[in-house]
C-alpha angles and dihedrals in degrees: 000000000000090000092056093050091050090051092049091051091049092050093048091049091048094048097041085187098137094052094044093052091051091046092049091049091052093045093049095046092085097034111043131020090212122092130193120237092265093046092048090049091053091046092053094036093235130115124267085239090059090055089049089052091049091051091053099040101030129234096096133107119296114265137191135212116227111185092332094313120114113229135174125217112228092231091054090053092049092048093049091047093051090054089058094059117128132183094196139356091262103044134047117222114236112239 
């Protein structure tokens, strides 16, 4: 088990993907209102796979295609998130 955890740490250090996505999201926050799939997933605290599922099945935040790339506008993410606000497990809060 220890060997696997060491390998995972080495891969994550080599990739640096998680840090770079967070860094890109922070850097873009003041520059562009559009976020990539990974940045939007971090912003909403869901997985990129969950966003893919929402795009296919419906019920997720609105997205746009810019030159073949899927992007999310920050206001669309905030609007979608506010619609998913609950005050208890039995009642939905009205926006």
